[in-house]
Amino acid sequence: MGNVFLIAEQKEGSVKRVSLEILSELGRQGISATAILPGFGDLSKATESLVNHGATKVIVLEHEALNNYNTEAYTNAIYQYLSTQSPSVVVTGATSHGKDFLPRLAAKFKTGIAVDCISFQFSGDKISIRRPIYAGKCSKTVEFTGIPVVFSVRPNVLAMQTGSKSGSVEKVNADPGLVKAKVINTVASQVKKVELTEADIIISGGRSLKSADNFKIIADCAATIGAAVGASRAAVDAGYAPHNMQVGQTGKTVSPKLYIACGISGAIQHLAGMRTSKVIVAINKDPEAPIFQKADYGIVGDLFEVVPLLTEELKKLKSQS
Amino acid sequence: MNIIVLVKQVPDTETKVRITADKHNIETNDIKWIINPYDEFAIEEGLKTKERLKEGSVTVVTVGPDRTVEALRTAVAMGADNAVHVKTDGTLDTYLVSRAIAEVCKKENAQIIFTGKQAIDDDQAATFGYVAELLQYPSASVIVKCDISLNKTQATLEQEGDEGAKNIIETSLPAVIAVNKGINTPRYASLPGIMKAKKKEIKTYTLQDLGLGSETSKTLDSDYQLPPERAAGKKIAGDAATQVKELVRLLREEAKVI
């Protein structure tokens, strides 16, 4: 299957888990892959993780301009290197950065793209890629008519495993090219939030919460187990939660291990965004709410009573372990 | 300033998806078509930009079959000055759609391009990046605030980052700016707007007209499938305290997720 490249992603020297998930899956399919790691400074921890998870080679694309993510600098540097390597497959994680630079990279290669895929299968020199569309209301297979095949993989869907651990590491001086758009400042959120699309556990609230203040009940519960907080469109439209917390077809599509929906009835467009969660729990006053049709476990009850009890119970569990 | 807004016509969010017999697409009979919700924010941002600068024109562009002209007319009814339709038959992939849009943007001498951060049908969120790269423009996505300098050479943008952070971005113009919900509140079409839109002459191109007659899609779709139905699980009985204890036990011992 020609030359397969993973564009790995690191943050402050640590590799994003999705990069390792993709390497693990390539390993299971017997595909050797080179990991490309753009960055600057000490990246030894990151390169070691990539090697441990099966990268046969790690190329560190090094330049000061790649220390923090920049759309044009990353695209230019990756393309400048890859264009000399005759890539047949270029894959990356469907993170905010991956989704940002990959279309530009695909355009440079004058090829197609498949974004946010949930599985891929190599067979001979073909690769067949599966991706959800309509926020998961259905899915389709994508095949490329030429190379390179360029695609990104959704975080949290592929299992992680260690690999042969025999890969080599090489540093290459990167060329970030001309940069016209620059991040001049980053304002961190006052409360550091777990990123929804990468969270293992999500607890979401709906319009039944009745106010923005009441979302604290959900946030308190989430904090006990390091969960991310989500919201339904109804809750966002009512002003109870910001849009970056919205789960659903006009928000984020998520697939955590555990999704707890509190006071969410289960509109089609919300279900679309969370139906691939491994385990779904619904807490709702209305026993007829459609969400119960999709939930593995349901509690018919008032969230204002149930959620605080759940918080206490999870705290107890934490103190025992 | 030539303000271009890229729009896509998509099935309404409440659409229940059905699949065609050959599994190569979804059934499009009986679908209610709407402007991609994120593109409505882009139209509004285009109109607001023109109003702030007190000059310029807003041109909406779409690619698709005849029905997609409706999306253009809705945008004109909201206040867009011009509309361009790239008329196509069959399905084009993101690559080819972006090639067509880039050609139109060249013809229209685009000075700023707005679009939604993604379309809610194919969820690729890739057209903005392709178009920007094809035109050699800078790009920024998931934008929730956009200030264009009065001399029209620069924009300051606010981007939604990970973990609730906000990135402040400075870019030269022309640029492609993909907007998120929250950047503004799209206006409704006015009655005079609707009357104007009905009569509006829409500029139409084919791929041949754009010099792309011999180009084909780089990806092919097949085997559309509905997700497996999730079986309804168990409802836990008892008073609230009992329910919660049992839930935590099940999550730990049966589902093994906490």
XYZ file of C-alpha atoms in Angstrom:
579
model
C 0.000 0.000 0.000
C 2.712 2.529 -0.900
C 3.860 5.145 1.580
C 1.510 5.711 4.500
C 1.909 8.854 6.620
C 0.249 9.780 9.882
C 0.314 13.481 10.685
C 0.662 13.260 14.467
C -0.429 16.024 16.786
C 1.188 17.084 20.021
C 0.285 19.613 22.634
C 3.019 20.879 24.945
C 5.133 17.859 24.045
C 2.467 15.173 24.595
C 0.957 13.290 21.677
C -2.805 13.469 21.237
C -4.397 10.123 21.912
C -6.093 9.964 18.501
C -2.666 9.918 16.788
C -1.824 6.774 18.765
C -5.260 5.269 18.074
C -4.658 5.578 14.325
C -1.152 4.052 14.602
C -2.616 1.153 16.601
C -5.211 0.435 13.915
C -2.581 0.622 11.144
C -0.537 -1.876 13.169
C -3.492 -4.262 13.495
C -3.864 -4.183 9.705
C -0.143 -4.831 9.192
C 0.503 -1.420 7.615
C 3.813 0.308 8.336
C 3.469 4.022 8.721
C 5.731 7.014 9.126
C 4.576 9.549 11.704
C 5.131 13.219 10.892
C 5.311 15.389 13.992
C 5.349 19.156 13.496
C 6.644 21.116 16.474
C 9.568 22.780 18.203
C 11.651 22.159 21.308
C 11.842 18.954 23.327
C 9.499 16.455 21.686
C 11.231 13.315 22.961
C 8.232 12.211 25.020
C 6.000 12.530 21.958
C 8.352 10.717 19.587
C 8.754 7.898 22.120
C 4.950 7.431 22.346
C 4.698 7.312 18.556
C 7.447 4.692 18.314
C 5.882 2.674 21.145
C 2.585 2.568 19.293
C 4.068 1.265 16.079
C 5.447 4.154 13.986
C 8.226 2.625 11.883
C 9.752 6.066 11.530
C 9.075 9.429 13.146
C 9.915 12.586 11.235
C 9.995 15.641 13.487
C 9.262 18.689 11.348
C 11.072 21.277 13.352
C 10.662 25.039 13.182
C 9.983 27.768 15.699
C 6.868 28.741 13.712
C 5.451 25.258 14.390
C 5.709 25.568 18.178
C 2.050 26.552 18.312
C -0.482 25.465 15.736
C -0.834 27.739 12.707
C -2.984 26.799 9.692
C -0.679 27.984 6.932
C 2.628 27.149 8.647
C 1.499 23.569 9.364
C 0.035 23.059 5.878
C 3.087 24.465 4.119
C 5.633 22.590 6.248
C 3.818 19.254 5.953
C 3.309 19.650 2.222
C 6.878 20.735 1.618
C 8.106 17.522 3.251
C 5.453 15.109 1.947
C 5.637 16.305 -1.649
C 9.096 14.713 -1.879
C 7.908 11.391 -0.388
C 5.294 10.165 -2.928
C 2.633 9.572 -0.278
C -0.198 7.184 -1.100
C -2.058 7.736 2.187
C -2.057 10.753 4.516
C -4.119 10.390 7.688
C -4.571 12.526 10.784
C -6.870 12.897 13.792
C -10.139 14.767 13.254
C -9.291 17.269 16.002
C -9.834 20.998 15.638
C -6.323 21.313 14.167
C -6.601 18.244 11.938
C -9.900 19.439 10.520
C -8.375 22.869 9.912
C -5.210 22.062 7.941
C -6.211 18.829 6.160
C -8.501 20.406 3.504
C -5.708 22.818 2.579
C -3.223 19.945 2.380
C -5.627 17.923 0.195
C -6.050 20.948 -2.086
C -2.263 21.211 -2.475
C -2.180 17.559 -3.550
C -5.205 18.166 -5.826
C -6.933 15.189 -4.248
C -10.141 14.402 -2.362
C -10.768 14.224 1.362
C -12.771 12.135 3.841
C -13.211 13.836 7.216
C -14.003 12.416 10.658
C -13.986 8.749 9.626
C -14.891 5.976 12.045
C -13.126 3.039 10.370
C -10.832 2.232 7.463
C -9.792 -1.005 5.825
C -6.748 -1.621 3.653
C -7.042 -4.416 1.096
C -4.373 -4.763 -1.559
C -3.647 -1.252 -2.797
C -7.187 -0.069 -2.060
C -8.459 1.542 1.083
C -12.103 1.732 1.953
C -13.132 4.372 4.462
C -16.322 4.586 6.452
C -17.664 7.916 7.606
C -20.874 9.117 9.227
C -22.895 11.848 7.510
C -25.964 13.852 8.549
C -24.353 13.893 12.017
C -24.598 10.110 12.172
C -28.133 9.654 10.860
C -26.411 7.418 8.294
C -22.927 6.450 7.138
C -21.225 5.682 3.831
C -18.122 4.138 2.321
C -15.690 6.490 0.585
C -13.157 5.334 -1.987
C -10.565 7.432 -3.775
C -10.014 7.394 -7.534
C -6.331 8.281 -7.134
C -3.618 9.060 -4.601
C -2.847 10.380 -2.137
C -5.821 9.236 -0.098
C -6.308 11.988 2.494
C -8.537 11.393 5.510
C -9.019 12.108 9.192
C -10.214 9.789 11.956
C -12.611 10.661 14.755
C -11.046 10.511 18.241
C -12.138 7.746 20.638
C -13.371 5.196 18.083
C -10.260 3.054 17.501
C -8.709 0.929 20.239
C -5.171 1.681 21.347
C -2.394 -0.918 21.507
C 1.384 -0.851 21.624
C 3.471 -1.790 18.599
C 6.922 -3.114 17.719
C 8.783 -0.212 19.396
C 11.614 -0.409 16.895
C 11.044 2.768 14.901
C 13.664 5.432 14.283
C 13.424 9.181 14.860
C 14.716 11.801 12.460
C 14.650 15.597 12.660
C 13.996 17.660 9.548
C 14.235 21.452 9.320
C 10.785 22.506 8.221
C 9.758 25.390 5.990
C 6.571 27.111 7.238
C 6.400 29.307 4.123
C 4.348 32.484 3.956
C 1.896 33.011 6.847
C -0.893 35.565 6.404
C -3.182 34.664 9.334
C -1.721 34.513 12.835
C -3.069 33.810 16.303
C -1.974 36.890 18.236
C -3.525 35.935 21.558
C -5.268 33.023 23.221
C -7.710 33.651 26.033
C -8.123 30.508 28.092
C -11.502 29.742 29.581
C -11.707 30.669 33.271
C -12.796 27.145 33.990
C -10.680 24.654 32.111
C -13.140 22.478 30.240
C -12.654 18.929 29.026
C -12.937 19.025 25.207
C -16.306 17.495 24.300
C -15.243 15.609 21.182
C -12.330 13.966 22.990
C -14.029 13.259 26.333
C -14.467 9.744 27.737
C -17.554 10.725 29.685
C -20.068 13.465 28.875
C -22.919 14.683 31.043
C -25.409 16.833 29.140
C -28.277 19.019 30.237
C -31.430 20.047 28.403
C -34.033 22.775 28.628
C -35.485 21.182 31.766
C -32.584 22.763 33.666
C -34.569 26.017 33.376
C -31.582 28.390 33.780
C -27.881 28.886 33.132
C -27.234 28.816 36.902
C -28.796 25.382 37.201
C -26.182 23.986 34.804
C -23.952 24.013 37.885
C -25.721 20.813 39.011
C -24.465 19.139 35.823
C -20.986 20.700 36.084
C -20.619 19.544 39.715
C -21.538 16.000 38.772
C -19.154 16.066 35.779
C -16.292 17.359 37.945
C -16.437 14.289 40.206
C -15.448 11.980 37.334
C -13.542 14.352 35.016
C -16.398 14.414 32.520
C -17.120 17.081 29.911
C -20.367 19.034 30.080
C -22.681 19.105 27.066
C -26.014 20.705 26.275
C -28.975 20.183 23.962
C -29.844 22.704 21.257
C -32.937 23.693 23.236
C -30.757 24.566 26.236
C -28.315 26.535 24.056
C -31.085 28.390 22.220
C -32.647 29.282 25.575
C -29.297 30.823 26.586
C -28.563 28.323 29.392
C -25.283 27.154 27.833
C -22.841 28.472 25.191
C -22.875 26.999 21.694
C -19.480 25.317 22.134
C -21.233 22.935 24.527
C -23.971 21.931 22.075
C -24.208 18.265 21.122
C -26.175 17.403 17.978
C -26.442 18.007 14.254
C -25.849 21.756 14.571
C -23.347 21.275 17.374
C -20.721 18.661 18.090
C -20.860 14.972 17.253
C -19.488 12.928 20.124
C -18.833 9.279 20.891
C -17.728 8.962 24.508
C -17.669 5.744 26.519
C -20.496 7.091 28.646
C -23.116 9.731 27.790
C -25.525 10.842 30.494
C -28.467 12.894 29.175
C -30.227 14.868 31.892
C -33.583 16.429 31.090
C -33.069 15.913 27.348
C -36.093 14.559 25.500
C -34.117 13.206 22.546
C -34.930 15.205 19.383
C -33.700 13.581 16.140
C -30.985 16.166 15.733
C -29.647 15.595 19.277
C -29.693 11.797 18.971
C -27.728 12.180 15.725
C -24.893 13.826 17.614
C -24.481 11.269 20.407
C -25.917 7.954 19.225
C -22.499 6.337 18.762
C -21.722 6.732 22.470
C -20.890 3.332 23.897
C -23.248 3.557 26.867
C -26.140 6.013 27.106
C -27.933 6.924 30.330
C -31.131 8.974 30.284
C -32.526 10.853 33.251
C -35.908 12.378 32.468
C -39.201 13.121 34.200
C -41.243 12.047 31.180
C -41.336 8.237 30.873
C -42.412 8.628 27.210
C -39.380 10.791 26.226
C -37.809 9.386 23.001
C -34.359 9.395 24.647
C -35.378 6.278 26.627
C -35.652 4.376 23.317
C -31.906 4.884 22.791
C -30.671 4.651 26.369
C -29.009 1.589 27.859
C -30.085 2.687 31.324
C -32.954 4.980 32.138
C -34.067 6.726 35.279
C -37.546 8.220 35.221
C -37.252 11.026 37.707
C -36.641 14.701 38.385
C -33.107 15.643 37.416
C -32.974 18.218 40.245
C -33.322 15.303 42.658
C -31.462 12.562 40.747
C -28.346 14.427 39.551
C -27.202 15.690 42.989
C -27.679 12.154 44.354
C -25.593 10.841 41.476
C -22.883 13.395 42.282
C -22.797 12.141 45.892
C -22.716 8.502 44.816
C -19.848 9.147 42.358
C -17.933 11.027 45.056
C -18.281 7.998 47.328
C -17.025 5.767 44.558
C -14.020 8.052 44.018
C -13.103 8.054 47.694
C -13.148 4.242 47.737
C -10.884 3.772 44.734
C -15.637 45.535 -1.328
C -16.668 42.343 -3.137
C -18.083 40.149 -0.400
C -18.734 36.544 -1.403
C -20.835 34.151 0.664
C -20.750 30.424 -0.049
C -24.012 28.643 0.712
C -25.244 25.093 0.460
C -28.759 23.733 0.353
C -29.236 20.856 2.814
C -32.087 18.738 4.213
C -33.811 20.235 7.259
C -32.347 19.039 10.598
C -35.587 17.218 11.477
C -35.306 15.064 8.330
C -35.577 11.348 8.913
C -32.968 9.897 6.597
C -33.940 7.053 4.210
C -31.556 5.343 1.804
C -32.013 4.689 -1.928
C -32.276 1.115 -3.235
C -28.775 1.209 -4.773
C -27.393 2.560 -1.439
C -25.533 5.337 -3.294
C -27.429 8.217 -1.715
C -30.286 9.201 0.548
C -33.880 9.469 -0.717
C -34.431 13.102 -1.645
C -38.184 12.938 -2.366
C -40.291 14.693 0.278
C -37.290 16.419 1.818
C -37.690 19.940 3.122
C -34.641 21.841 1.866
C -33.130 24.676 3.828
C -30.022 26.852 3.683
C -27.304 25.151 5.731
C -27.836 26.778 9.179
C -24.157 27.769 9.501
C -24.315 29.463 6.079
C -27.178 31.664 7.316
C -24.725 33.137 9.815
C -22.283 33.673 6.938
C -24.935 35.523 4.889
C -25.734 37.737 7.871
C -22.027 38.446 8.449
C -21.654 39.393 4.777
C -24.628 41.783 4.978
C -23.391 43.298 8.255
C -19.914 43.794 6.804
C -21.325 45.692 3.836
C -23.471 47.833 6.158
C -20.506 48.639 8.414
C -18.244 49.548 5.520
C -21.102 51.490 3.877
C -20.093 50.180 0.469
C -19.624 47.022 -1.532
C -21.809 44.151 -2.630
C -22.741 40.744 -1.292
C -22.738 37.880 -3.795
C -24.037 34.458 -2.778
C -22.674 31.400 -4.557
C -23.925 27.833 -4.588
C -23.156 24.625 -6.484
C -25.825 22.022 -7.167
C -28.912 21.003 -9.157
C -31.753 23.371 -10.135
C -33.480 23.168 -6.745
C -30.505 24.909 -5.085
C -31.495 28.191 -6.756
C -34.124 28.417 -3.995
C -31.306 28.816 -1.436
C -29.872 31.685 -3.501
C -33.281 33.397 -3.727
C -33.700 33.131 0.041
C -30.296 34.792 0.499
C -31.274 37.576 -1.930
C -34.522 38.026 0.016
C -32.377 38.499 3.154
C -30.471 41.259 1.360
C -27.751 39.784 -0.861
C -27.139 41.851 -4.030
C -26.139 39.139 -6.497
C -26.393 35.376 -6.864
C -24.288 32.869 -8.765
C -25.390 29.305 -9.439
C -22.988 26.622 -10.643
C -25.447 24.181 -12.152
C -24.471 20.537 -11.838
C -26.082 17.165 -12.323
C -25.207 14.257 -10.094
C -23.042 14.365 -7.007
C -19.777 16.270 -6.903
C -17.239 15.655 -4.173
C -15.818 18.353 -1.919
C -12.761 18.680 -4.157
C -14.708 19.418 -7.334
C -17.259 21.686 -5.624
C -14.354 23.679 -4.186
C -12.644 23.914 -7.589
C -15.859 25.352 -9.057
C -16.289 27.816 -6.193
C -12.671 28.968 -6.470
C -13.188 29.707 -10.194
C -16.323 31.735 -9.430
C -14.476 33.659 -6.700
C -11.771 34.568 -9.230
C -14.383 35.804 -11.724
C -16.111 37.833 -9.020
C -12.806 39.244 -7.770
C -13.557 38.146 -4.193
C -12.087 40.385 -1.488
C -13.532 38.476 1.426
C -15.290 35.101 1.477
C -17.662 34.019 4.225
C -19.128 30.558 4.661
C -20.459 28.330 7.436
C -17.940 26.246 9.406
C -19.517 23.095 7.973
C -22.565 21.864 6.089
C -24.862 19.703 8.179
C -25.385 17.131 5.425
C -21.943 15.708 4.607
C -20.221 17.225 7.668
C -16.875 17.474 5.857
C -16.153 21.037 7.014
C -13.559 21.146 4.237
C -14.774 23.502 1.476
C -13.486 26.633 3.228
C -9.962 25.210 3.384
C -9.926 23.928 -0.189
C -11.196 27.234 -1.587
C -8.673 29.215 0.462
C -5.773 27.046 -0.639
C -6.855 27.061 -4.303
C -6.974 30.866 -4.190
C -3.847 31.138 -2.025
C -5.849 33.041 0.599
C -5.446 32.648 4.364
C -8.336 30.894 6.130
C -9.805 30.637 9.596
C -12.696 28.520 10.820
C -15.060 28.321 13.805
C -15.118 32.123 13.914
C -17.470 33.796 16.391
C -16.430 37.429 15.878
C -15.166 39.281 12.821
C -13.920 42.880 12.594
C -12.804 44.180 9.206
C -10.437 47.166 9.308
C -11.879 50.272 7.669
C -9.140 50.276 5.038
C -10.290 46.718 4.175
C -6.832 45.163 4.237
C -7.065 43.297 7.514
C -9.478 41.397 9.750
C -9.363 40.581 13.449
C -11.177 37.357 14.239
C -12.221 35.486 17.331
C -12.006 31.725 16.975
C -13.488 29.115 19.275
C -10.564 26.976 20.404
C -10.410 23.752 22.392
C -11.323 23.513 26.068
C -13.379 26.700 25.955
C -10.417 28.902 24.907
C -10.722 31.758 22.415
C -8.021 32.518 19.833
C -7.645 36.053 18.535
C -6.473 35.883 14.910
C -5.183 38.650 12.684
C -5.288 38.067 8.968
C -4.630 40.032 5.840
C -7.421 40.239 3.259
C -8.581 38.666 1.012
C -9.315 35.686 3.247
C -11.800 32.861 3.710
C -13.691 33.084 6.998
C -15.811 30.131 8.133
C -18.252 31.180 10.828
C -19.884 29.412 13.743
C -23.268 29.792 15.380
C -23.174 32.674 17.838
C -21.403 35.184 15.569
C -24.691 37.025 14.905
C -28.444 36.567 14.620
C -29.455 36.071 10.979
C -32.177 38.460 9.837
C -35.430 37.300 8.294
C -36.239 37.965 4.676
C -38.281 41.153 4.275
C -41.417 41.296 2.119
C -39.812 43.690 -0.428
C -36.769 41.403 -0.288
C -38.889 38.395 -1.193
C -40.461 40.315 -4.111
C -37.004 41.375 -5.319
C -35.663 37.839 -4.982
C -38.411 36.397 -7.193
C -37.339 38.596 -10.097
C -33.615 38.524 -9.452
C -31.569 37.385 -12.404
C -29.226 34.629 -11.303
C -25.879 34.227 -13.006
C -25.501 30.579 -14.037
C -22.373 28.644 -14.954
C -21.715 25.032 -15.811
C -18.456 23.259 -14.982
C -17.534 23.643 -18.675
C -18.036 27.411 -18.436
C -15.566 27.429 -15.553
C -12.953 25.435 -17.462
C -13.568 22.339 -15.369
C -15.363 20.247 -17.989
C -12.826 17.454 -17.891
C -12.455 17.382 -14.093
C -14.029 14.557 -12.116
C -14.621 13.870 -8.437
C -11.679 12.320 -6.573
C -13.841 10.323 -4.184
C -16.754 7.944 -4.783
C -19.487 7.141 -2.273
C -21.249 3.828 -1.826
C -22.922 1.518 0.670
C -25.032 4.084 2.518
C -26.328 2.516 5.705
C -28.530 3.534 8.578
C -26.871 3.012 11.952
C -27.926 -0.112 13.819
C -30.957 0.663 15.958
C -30.046 0.890 19.610
C -32.288 -1.385 21.589
C -34.059 0.370 24.422
C -32.327 -0.626 27.639
C -33.637 -1.012 31.132
C -35.435 1.551 33.175
C -34.279 1.386 36.757
C -37.071 1.118 39.328
C -37.324 2.404 42.879
C -37.065 5.779 44.616
C -34.410 8.251 43.491
C -31.751 7.083 45.964
C -32.252 3.419 45.007
C -32.248 4.270 41.276
C -28.977 6.188 41.546
C -27.241 3.458 43.593
C -28.351 0.828 41.097
C -27.258 2.994 38.136
C -23.761 3.450 39.542
C -23.534 -0.296 40.244
C -24.606 -1.129 36.653
C -22.185 1.388 35.132
C -19.390 -0.120 37.195
C -20.113 -3.832 37.112
C -22.160 -4.423 33.951
C -21.128 -1.667 31.508
C -17.690 -1.176 33.119
C -17.459 2.462 32.034
C -16.698 4.129 35.368
